[in-house]
PDB file of C-alpha atoms in Angstrom:
ATOM      1  CA  UNK A   1    -154.617 154.159 -19.510  1.00  0.00           C
ATOM      2  CA  UNK A   2    -155.752 151.655 -16.872  1.00  0.00           C
ATOM      3  CA  UNK A   3    -158.811 149.479 -17.456  1.00  0.00           C
ATOM      4  CA  UNK A   4    -161.109 147.144 -15.538  1.00  0.00           C
ATOM      5  CA  UNK A   5    -161.065 143.603 -16.910  1.00  0.00           C
ATOM      6  CA  UNK A   6    -163.482 140.744 -16.205  1.00  0.00           C
ATOM      7  CA  UNK A   7    -162.430 137.282 -17.311  1.00  0.00           C
ATOM      8  CA  UNK A   8    -165.122 134.726 -16.652  1.00  0.00           C
ATOM      9  CA  UNK A   9    -165.585 131.060 -17.347  1.00  0.00           C
ATOM     10  CA  UNK A  10    -167.190 127.863 -16.132  1.00  0.00           C
ATOM     11  CA  UNK A  11    -165.564 125.764 -13.439  1.00  0.00           C
ATOM     12  CA  UNK A  12    -162.215 124.273 -14.522  1.00  0.00           C
ATOM     13  CA  UNK A  13    -161.653 126.856 -17.270  1.00  0.00           C
ATOM     14  CA  UNK A  14    -158.249 127.852 -15.895  1.00  0.00           C
ATOM     15  CA  UNK A  15    -159.161 131.088 -14.120  1.00  0.00           C
ATOM     16  CA  UNK A  16    -156.887 130.539 -11.118  1.00  0.00           C
ATOM     17  CA  UNK A  17    -153.907 129.417 -13.183  1.00  0.00           C
ATOM     18  CA  UNK A  18    -154.398 132.469 -15.406  1.00  0.00           C
ATOM     19  CA  UNK A  19    -154.374 134.910 -12.489  1.00  0.00           C
ATOM     20  CA  UNK A  20    -151.192 133.280 -11.161  1.00  0.00           C
ATOM     21  CA  UNK A  21    -149.631 133.567 -14.617  1.00  0.00           C
ATOM     22  CA  UNK A  22    -150.555 137.255 -14.880  1.00  0.00           C
ATOM     23  CA  UNK A  23    -149.097 137.896 -11.413  1.00  0.00           C
ATOM     24  CA  UNK A  24    -145.871 136.147 -12.418  1.00  0.00           C
ATOM     25  CA  UNK A  25    -145.612 138.201 -15.614  1.00  0.00           C
ATOM     26  CA  UNK A  26    -145.941 141.470 -13.713  1.00  0.00           C
ATOM     27  CA  UNK A  27    -143.482 140.416 -11.019  1.00  0.00           C
ATOM     28  CA  UNK A  28    -140.914 139.129 -13.509  1.00  0.00           C
ATOM     29  CA  UNK A  29    -140.737 142.729 -14.763  1.00  0.00           C
ATOM     30  CA  UNK A  30    -140.165 144.042 -11.244  1.00  0.00           C
ATOM     31  CA  UNK A  31    -143.737 145.268 -10.784  1.00  0.00           C
ATOM     32  CA  UNK A  32    -145.755 144.668  -7.626  1.00  0.00           C
ATOM     33  CA  UNK A  33    -149.293 143.308  -7.744  1.00  0.00           C
ATOM     34  CA  UNK A  34    -151.997 143.218  -5.107  1.00  0.00           C
ATOM     35  CA  UNK A  35    -153.494 139.723  -5.141  1.00  0.00           C
ATOM     36  CA  UNK A  36    -156.972 139.413  -3.650  1.00  0.00           C
ATOM     37  CA  UNK A  37    -159.369 136.529  -3.204  1.00  0.00           C
ATOM     38  CA  UNK A  38    -162.594 136.105  -1.294  1.00  0.00           C
ATOM     39  CA  UNK A  39    -162.733 134.881   2.287  1.00  0.00           C
ATOM     40  CA  UNK A  40    -165.721 132.709   1.313  1.00  0.00           C
ATOM     41  CA  UNK A  41    -163.479 130.434  -0.741  1.00  0.00           C
ATOM     42  CA  UNK A  42    -162.019 127.927   1.710  1.00  0.00           C
ATOM     43  CA  UNK A  43    -161.448 125.015  -0.675  1.00  0.00           C
ATOM     44  CA  UNK A  44    -157.729 124.968   0.124  1.00  0.00           C
ATOM     45  CA  UNK A  45    -157.193 127.600   2.790  1.00  0.00           C
ATOM     46  CA  UNK A  46    -158.562 131.090   3.286  1.00  0.00           C
ATOM     47  CA  UNK A  47    -156.297 133.667   1.679  1.00  0.00           C
ATOM     48  CA  UNK A  48    -154.913 131.363  -0.977  1.00  0.00           C
ATOM     49  CA  UNK A  49    -155.239 131.141  -4.748  1.00  0.00           C
ATOM     50  CA  UNK A  50    -154.808 127.548  -5.894  1.00  0.00           C
ATOM     51  CA  UNK A  51    -155.037 125.993  -9.342  1.00  0.00           C
ATOM     52  CA  UNK A  52    -156.096 122.470 -10.179  1.00  0.00           C
ATOM     53  CA  UNK A  53    -152.599 121.680 -11.451  1.00  0.00           C
ATOM     54  CA  UNK A  54    -151.079 122.330  -8.042  1.00  0.00           C
ATOM     55  CA  UNK A  55    -149.802 125.910  -8.226  1.00  0.00           C
ATOM     56  CA  UNK A  56    -150.708 127.994  -5.200  1.00  0.00           C
ATOM     57  CA  UNK A  57    -149.790 131.276  -3.545  1.00  0.00           C
ATOM     58  CA  UNK A  58    -150.996 133.542  -0.794  1.00  0.00           C
ATOM     59  CA  UNK A  59    -153.429 136.365  -1.421  1.00  0.00           C
ATOM     60  CA  UNK A  60    -155.239 138.841   0.763  1.00  0.00           C
ATOM     61  CA  UNK A  61    -158.704 137.533   1.657  1.00  0.00           C
ATOM     62  CA  UNK A  62    -161.444 140.135   1.441  1.00  0.00           C
ATOM     63  CA  UNK A  63    -164.971 140.152   2.819  1.00  0.00           C
ATOM     64  CA  UNK A  64    -168.151 141.881   1.680  1.00  0.00           C
ATOM     65  CA  UNK A  65    -167.655 144.806   4.063  1.00  0.00           C
ATOM     66  CA  UNK A  66    -164.075 145.553   2.936  1.00  0.00           C
ATOM     67  CA  UNK A  67    -163.397 148.739   0.966  1.00  0.00           C
ATOM     68  CA  UNK A  68    -160.966 147.707  -1.761  1.00  0.00           C
ATOM     69  CA  UNK A  69    -160.277 151.302  -2.802  1.00  0.00           C
ATOM     70  CA  UNK A  70    -159.280 152.161   0.778  1.00  0.00           C
ATOM     71  CA  UNK A  71    -157.096 149.037   1.005  1.00  0.00           C
ATOM     72  CA  UNK A  72    -155.160 150.020  -2.098  1.00  0.00           C
ATOM     73  CA  UNK A  73    -154.928 153.676  -1.141  1.00  0.00           C
ATOM     74  CA  UNK A  74    -153.490 152.840   2.291  1.00  0.00           C
ATOM     75  CA  UNK A  75    -150.842 150.369   1.100  1.00  0.00           C
ATOM     76  CA  UNK A  76    -147.675 150.609  -0.930  1.00  0.00           C
ATOM     77  CA  UNK A  77    -147.847 151.361  -4.604  1.00  0.00           C
ATOM     78  CA  UNK A  78    -148.944 148.496  -6.845  1.00  0.00           C
ATOM     79  CA  UNK A  79    -148.808 148.188 -10.615  1.00  0.00           C
ATOM     80  CA  UNK A  80    -152.023 146.151 -10.793  1.00  0.00           C
ATOM     81  CA  UNK A  81    -154.803 144.627  -8.725  1.00  0.00           C
ATOM     82  CA  UNK A  82    -155.674 140.978  -9.448  1.00  0.00           C
ATOM     83  CA  UNK A  83    -158.845 139.481  -7.976  1.00  0.00           C
ATOM     84  CA  UNK A  84    -159.816 135.801  -7.954  1.00  0.00           C
ATOM     85  CA  UNK A  85    -163.375 134.579  -7.209  1.00  0.00           C
ATOM     86  CA  UNK A  86    -164.708 137.952  -8.383  1.00  0.00           C
ATOM     87  CA  UNK A  87    -168.278 136.644  -8.490  1.00  0.00           C
ATOM     88  CA  UNK A  88    -168.383 137.087  -4.703  1.00  0.00           C
ATOM     89  CA  UNK A  89    -167.707 140.826  -4.859  1.00  0.00           C
ATOM     90  CA  UNK A  90    -170.543 143.144  -3.924  1.00  0.00           C
ATOM     91  CA  UNK A  91    -171.823 145.734  -6.367  1.00  0.00           C
ATOM     92  CA  UNK A  92    -170.318 148.417  -4.121  1.00  0.00           C
ATOM     93  CA  UNK A  93    -166.916 146.718  -4.301  1.00  0.00           C
ATOM     94  CA  UNK A  94    -167.088 146.656  -8.097  1.00  0.00           C
ATOM     95  CA  UNK A  95    -167.747 150.404  -7.995  1.00  0.00           C
ATOM     96  CA  UNK A  96    -164.665 150.697  -5.777  1.00  0.00           C
ATOM     97  CA  UNK A  97    -162.694 148.916  -8.499  1.00  0.00           C
ATOM     98  CA  UNK A  98    -163.860 151.483 -11.047  1.00  0.00           C
ATOM     99  CA  UNK A  99    -162.463 154.203  -8.764  1.00  0.00           C
ATOM    100  CA  UNK A 100    -159.117 152.399  -8.557  1.00  0.00           C
ATOM    101  CA  UNK A 101    -158.970 152.376 -12.356  1.00  0.00           C
ATOM    102  CA  UNK A 102    -160.330 155.867 -12.996  1.00  0.00           C
ATOM    103  CA  UNK A 103    -158.852 157.830 -10.088  1.00  0.00           C
ATOM    104  CA  UNK A 104    -155.613 155.972  -9.317  1.00  0.00           C
ATOM    105  CA  UNK A 105    -154.918 154.806 -12.889  1.00  0.00           C
ATOM    106  CA  UNK A 106    -154.187 151.262 -11.688  1.00  0.00           C
ATOM    107  CA  UNK A 107    -155.408 148.364 -13.871  1.00  0.00           C
ATOM    108  CA  UNK A 108    -157.710 145.846 -12.199  1.00  0.00           C
ATOM    109  CA  UNK A 109    -158.053 142.299 -13.532  1.00  0.00           C
ATOM    110  CA  UNK A 110    -160.869 140.189 -12.119  1.00  0.00           C
ATOM    111  CA  UNK A 111    -161.488 136.472 -12.628  1.00  0.00           C
ATOM    112  CA  UNK A 112    -164.595 134.508 -11.708  1.00  0.00           C
ATOM    113  CA  UNK A 113    -167.784 132.709 -12.592  1.00  0.00           C
ATOM    114  CA  UNK A 114    -170.522 134.510 -14.502  1.00  0.00           C
ATOM    115  CA  UNK A 115    -173.534 132.647 -13.137  1.00  0.00           C
ATOM    116  CA  UNK A 116    -174.334 130.221 -10.349  1.00  0.00           C
ATOM    117  CA  UNK A 117    -175.357 126.563 -10.640  1.00  0.00           C
ATOM    118  CA  UNK A 118    -178.963 127.628 -11.280  1.00  0.00           C
ATOM    119  CA  UNK A 119    -177.999 130.056 -14.055  1.00  0.00           C
ATOM    120  CA  UNK A 120    -178.592 133.236 -12.093  1.00  0.00           C
ATOM    121  CA  UNK A 121    -175.939 135.948 -12.247  1.00  0.00           C
ATOM    122  CA  UNK A 122    -173.844 136.446  -9.142  1.00  0.00           C
ATOM    123  CA  UNK A 123    -174.132 140.069  -7.912  1.00  0.00           C
ATOM    124  CA  UNK A 124    -170.414 140.673  -8.437  1.00  0.00           C
ATOM    125  CA  UNK A 125    -170.452 139.228 -11.939  1.00  0.00           C
ATOM    126  CA  UNK A 126    -173.545 141.204 -12.883  1.00  0.00           C
ATOM    127  CA  UNK A 127    -171.869 144.437 -11.799  1.00  0.00           C
ATOM    128  CA  UNK A 128    -168.655 143.548 -13.625  1.00  0.00           C
ATOM    129  CA  UNK A 129    -170.580 142.831 -16.829  1.00  0.00           C
ATOM    130  CA  UNK A 130    -171.967 146.365 -16.556  1.00  0.00           C
ATOM    131  CA  UNK A 131    -168.845 148.268 -15.509  1.00  0.00           C
ATOM    132  CA  UNK A 132    -165.859 146.363 -16.942  1.00  0.00           C
ATOM    133  CA  UNK A 133    -163.987 147.963 -19.833  1.00  0.00           C
ATOM    134  CA  UNK A 134    -163.081 144.574 -21.257  1.00  0.00           C
ATOM    135  CA  UNK A 135    -164.869 141.247 -20.848  1.00  0.00           C
ATOM    136  CA  UNK A 136    -163.321 137.953 -21.910  1.00  0.00           C
ATOM    137  CA  UNK A 137    -164.674 134.419 -21.755  1.00  0.00           C
ATOM    138  CA  UNK A 138    -162.292 131.676 -20.681  1.00  0.00           C
ATOM    139  CA  UNK A 139    -163.276 128.427 -22.339  1.00  0.00           C
ATOM    140  CA  UNK A 140    -163.345 124.797 -21.307  1.00  0.00           C
ATOM    141  CA  UNK A 141    -165.097 121.673 -22.561  1.00  0.00           C
ATOM    142  CA  UNK A 142    -168.302 120.106 -21.309  1.00  0.00           C
ATOM    143  CA  UNK A 143    -167.737 117.177 -18.956  1.00  0.00           C
ATOM    144  CA  UNK A 144    -169.985 115.014 -21.154  1.00  0.00           C
ATOM    145  CA  UNK A 145    -169.134 116.012 -24.736  1.00  0.00           C
ATOM    146  CA  UNK A 146    -166.889 118.220 -26.870  1.00  0.00           C
ATOM    147  CA  UNK A 147    -169.129 121.289 -26.775  1.00  0.00           C
ATOM    148  CA  UNK A 148    -168.061 124.417 -24.935  1.00  0.00           C
ATOM    149  CA  UNK A 149    -169.043 124.422 -21.265  1.00  0.00           C
ATOM    150  CA  UNK A 150    -171.139 127.496 -20.463  1.00  0.00           C
ATOM    151  CA  UNK A 151    -172.796 126.320 -17.235  1.00  0.00           C
ATOM    152  CA  UNK A 152    -171.889 124.654 -13.944  1.00  0.00           C
ATOM    153  CA  UNK A 153    -173.816 121.569 -12.880  1.00  0.00           C
ATOM    154  CA  UNK A 154    -173.986 121.077  -9.133  1.00  0.00           C
ATOM    155  CA  UNK A 155    -173.855 117.431  -8.103  1.00  0.00           C
ATOM    156  CA  UNK A 156    -174.445 115.564  -4.864  1.00  0.00           C
ATOM    157  CA  UNK A 157    -174.463 111.830  -4.184  1.00  0.00           C
ATOM    158  CA  UNK A 158    -174.118 111.078  -7.882  1.00  0.00           C
ATOM    159  CA  UNK A 159    -177.094 113.194  -8.970  1.00  0.00           C
ATOM    160  CA  UNK A 160    -177.603 116.677 -10.435  1.00  0.00           C
ATOM    161  CA  UNK A 161    -178.886 119.396  -8.104  1.00  0.00           C
ATOM    162  CA  UNK A 162    -181.150 122.116  -9.485  1.00  0.00           C
ATOM    163  CA  UNK A 163    -182.131 124.025  -6.353  1.00  0.00           C
ATOM    164  CA  UNK A 164    -180.545 125.250  -3.150  1.00  0.00           C
ATOM    165  CA  UNK A 165    -178.327 128.035  -1.868  1.00  0.00           C
ATOM    166  CA  UNK A 166    -176.651 130.219  -4.466  1.00  0.00           C
ATOM    167  CA  UNK A 167    -173.285 129.957  -2.756  1.00  0.00           C
ATOM    168  CA  UNK A 168    -171.981 126.489  -1.979  1.00  0.00           C
ATOM    169  CA  UNK A 169    -168.204 126.351  -1.999  1.00  0.00           C
ATOM    170  CA  UNK A 170    -166.859 123.275  -3.725  1.00  0.00           C
ATOM    171  CA  UNK A 171    -164.560 121.921  -6.386  1.00  0.00           C
ATOM    172  CA  UNK A 172    -164.640 118.863  -8.622  1.00  0.00           C
ATOM    173  CA  UNK A 173    -166.593 116.913  -6.009  1.00  0.00           C
ATOM    174  CA  UNK A 174    -169.513 119.365  -6.197  1.00  0.00           C
ATOM    175  CA  UNK A 175    -169.528 120.851  -9.702  1.00  0.00           C
ATOM    176  CA  UNK A 176    -169.036 119.839 -13.323  1.00  0.00           C
ATOM    177  CA  UNK A 177    -168.624 122.260 -16.250  1.00  0.00           C
ATOM    178  CA  UNK A 178    -171.285 121.475 -18.843  1.00  0.00           C
ATOM    179  CA  UNK A 179    -172.867 122.651 -22.073  1.00  0.00           C
ATOM    180  CA  UNK A 180    -176.503 123.760 -22.146  1.00  0.00           C
ATOM    181  CA  UNK A 181    -177.735 120.409 -23.472  1.00  0.00           C
ATOM    182  CA  UNK A 182    -176.070 118.366 -20.757  1.00  0.00           C
ATOM    183  CA  UNK A 183    -177.063 120.790 -18.018  1.00  0.00           C
ATOM    184  CA  UNK A 184    -180.667 119.818 -18.757  1.00  0.00           C
ATOM    185  CA  UNK A 185    -179.950 116.174 -19.589  1.00  0.00           C
ATOM    186  CA  UNK A 186    -176.778 115.000 -17.839  1.00  0.00           C
ATOM    187  CA  UNK A 187    -175.490 111.453 -18.142  1.00  0.00           C
ATOM    188  CA  UNK A 188    -176.112 109.970 -14.683  1.00  0.00           C
ATOM    189  CA  UNK A 189    -173.654 107.128 -15.264  1.00  0.00           C
ATOM    190  CA  UNK A 190    -170.906 109.624 -16.071  1.00  0.00           C
ATOM    191  CA  UNK A 191    -171.771 111.691 -12.990  1.00  0.00           C
ATOM    192  CA  UNK A 192    -171.397 108.579 -10.858  1.00  0.00           C
ATOM    193  CA  UNK A 193    -168.101 107.726 -12.555  1.00  0.00           C
ATOM    194  CA  UNK A 194    -166.879 111.303 -11.998  1.00  0.00           C
ATOM    195  CA  UNK A 195    -167.927 111.216  -8.336  1.00  0.00           C
ATOM    196  CA  UNK A 196    -166.118 107.923  -7.763  1.00  0.00           C
ATOM    197  CA  UNK A 197    -162.981 109.216  -9.502  1.00  0.00           C
ATOM    198  CA  UNK A 198    -162.899 112.330  -7.313  1.00  0.00           C
ATOM    199  CA  UNK A 199    -163.277 110.127  -4.235  1.00  0.00           C
ATOM    200  CA  UNK A 200    -160.487 107.889  -5.510  1.00  0.00           C
ATOM    201  CA  UNK A 201    -162.735 104.871  -5.836  1.00  0.00           C
TER     202      UNK A 201
END
């Protein structure tokens, strides 16, 4: 029986490499997967899933107005639907995913952030936490210590940022995975060192 999965984690927890691995596992068994990502994510190129270790492949870029159920219903048969950057889904799109699982009996695996840099749930993540059959945390370490990172610290010009737009696309130059303690009290010297390293300085 198909299920809806939500795998979430802080930045740099391996979400993109995991979705590429899952896609490979399906395809190595001769099964087709529908790979989706969000058109908002333009860190590499729109319509691409890229991991920090250099693996990358094309995916269909979706926007807020797209009906994912209709997309799947109108295309060839797939064994699974895999979605990267699932935090950017709308609540309505998450409900469409439940229809894919319940009516078409196709498993849907989603990967994304749980909350934004100000610790507010993304609409897509909130809906997935409600409707997903299985929820799994993907773990990574805090950028400042050996605790588990559960938050994302936005940085700019070597300093932490605690206000602003919910959605600001960025990678290592803009965010650091952190524990709760270091979200509130980050090491400014380490932020500066991190910023310089990303810039290649």
